[in-house]
Amino acid sequence: MTKFATTIALALLFATSSAFANTEAKPEEMSNETLLECANVSNARIAVPEHRAMFRHYLMSERNYSFSQLSSAELEFKAADKNESEVETIYKSQCKEVGEYLYSIGY
């Protein structure tokens, strides 16, 4: 019984601490340009694969972007041929937490 209670307590602690960690990063407070950049850098090697889809879905559903606009922006981003380490830094510093937040709320 004690093991079970300890497991439940740890699970609740983890759930509440991760919920508080995600409250810092809100897509509603980000500009369209930043969200679009996050969608593009989320295609990086180190990124969580689902984050790219989350950002794109959020932009289309909440910011009225079309698929064509997202595709054009992605082509421009790829044409810029940014340094992989720069892309990874942007993803880690600006986008990772927001992507996790979008995932947690169902985008």
Coordinates of C-alpha atoms in Angstrom, one line a residue:
M1 CA 0.0 0.0 0.0
T2 CA 2.8 2.4 0.8
K3 CA 4.5 1.7 -2.6
F4 CA 1.2 2.5 -4.3
A5 CA 0.8 5.8 -2.4
T6 CA 4.3 6.8 -3.1
T7 CA 3.9 6.1 -6.8
I8 CA 0.7 8.1 -6.9
A9 CA 2.3 11.0 -5.0
L10 CA 5.3 11.1 -7.4
A11 CA 3.1 11.0 -10.4
L12 CA 1.0 13.9 -9.1
L13 CA 4.1 15.9 -8.3
F14 CA 5.6 15.3 -11.8
A15 CA 2.3 16.2 -13.5
T16 CA 1.9 19.5 -11.6
S17 CA 5.5 20.5 -12.0
S18 CA 5.5 19.9 -15.7
A19 CA 2.2 21.8 -16.0
F20 CA 3.8 24.8 -14.2
A21 CA 6.9 24.6 -16.4
N22 CA 4.7 24.8 -19.5
T23 CA 2.8 27.9 -18.3
E24 CA 5.8 30.1 -19.2
A25 CA 5.6 29.5 -22.9
K26 CA 2.3 30.5 -24.5
P27 CA 1.7 30.6 -28.2
E28 CA -0.9 33.3 -27.8
E29 CA 1.9 35.7 -26.7
M30 CA 4.1 34.9 -29.7
S31 CA 4.1 36.8 -33.0
N32 CA 3.1 35.1 -36.2
E33 CA 6.7 35.4 -37.4
T34 CA 8.1 33.7 -34.4
L35 CA 5.5 30.8 -34.6
L36 CA 6.4 30.4 -38.3
E37 CA 10.1 30.3 -37.5
C38 CA 9.3 27.7 -34.8
A39 CA 7.4 25.6 -37.3
N40 CA 10.4 25.7 -39.6
V41 CA 13.2 25.0 -37.0
S42 CA 11.1 22.2 -35.6
N43 CA 12.2 20.2 -38.6
A44 CA 15.7 20.2 -37.2
R45 CA 17.5 16.9 -36.4
I46 CA 17.2 17.4 -32.6
A47 CA 13.6 18.6 -32.6
V48 CA 10.6 16.5 -31.5
P49 CA 9.0 15.5 -34.8
E50 CA 5.4 16.3 -33.6
H51 CA 6.3 19.9 -32.8
R52 CA 6.5 20.9 -36.4
A53 CA 2.9 19.7 -37.0
M54 CA 1.7 21.3 -33.8
F55 CA 3.0 24.7 -34.8
R56 CA 1.6 24.4 -38.3
H57 CA -1.8 23.3 -37.1
Y58 CA -1.9 26.2 -34.6
L59 CA -1.0 28.7 -37.3
M60 CA -3.7 27.4 -39.6
S61 CA -6.4 27.1 -36.9
E62 CA -5.8 30.1 -34.7
R63 CA -3.9 32.6 -36.9
N64 CA -5.7 31.8 -40.2
Y65 CA -2.6 30.8 -42.2
S66 CA -3.1 28.7 -45.3
F67 CA -1.2 25.6 -46.2
S68 CA 0.2 27.5 -49.1
Q69 CA 1.6 30.3 -46.9
L70 CA 3.2 27.7 -44.6
S71 CA 4.7 25.9 -47.6
S72 CA 6.1 29.1 -49.1
A73 CA 7.6 30.1 -45.7
E74 CA 9.2 26.6 -45.4
L75 CA 10.7 26.9 -48.9
E76 CA 12.2 30.3 -48.0
F77 CA 13.6 29.0 -44.8
K78 CA 15.2 26.1 -46.5
A79 CA 16.6 28.4 -49.2
A80 CA 18.3 30.5 -46.5
D81 CA 20.4 27.4 -45.7
K82 CA 20.9 28.3 -42.0
N83 CA 23.6 26.7 -39.9
E84 CA 22.3 23.6 -38.2
S85 CA 23.7 24.7 -34.8
E86 CA 21.9 28.1 -35.1
V87 CA 18.6 26.3 -36.0
E88 CA 19.1 24.0 -33.0
T89 CA 19.7 26.9 -30.7
I90 CA 16.6 28.7 -31.9
Y91 CA 14.5 25.6 -31.4
K92 CA 15.8 24.9 -27.8
S93 CA 15.6 28.6 -26.7
Q94 CA 12.3 29.7 -28.3
C95 CA 10.3 26.7 -29.6
K96 CA 10.7 23.5 -27.6
E97 CA 8.6 24.5 -24.6
V98 CA 5.9 26.0 -26.7
G99 CA 5.8 22.9 -28.8
E100 CA 5.4 20.8 -25.7
Y101 CA 2.6 23.1 -24.5
L102 CA 0.8 22.8 -27.8
Y103 CA 1.1 19.1 -27.6
S104 CA -0.2 19.0 -24.1
I105 CA -3.4 21.0 -25.0
G106 CA -4.1 18.8 -28.1
Y107 CA -2.8 20.5 -31.2

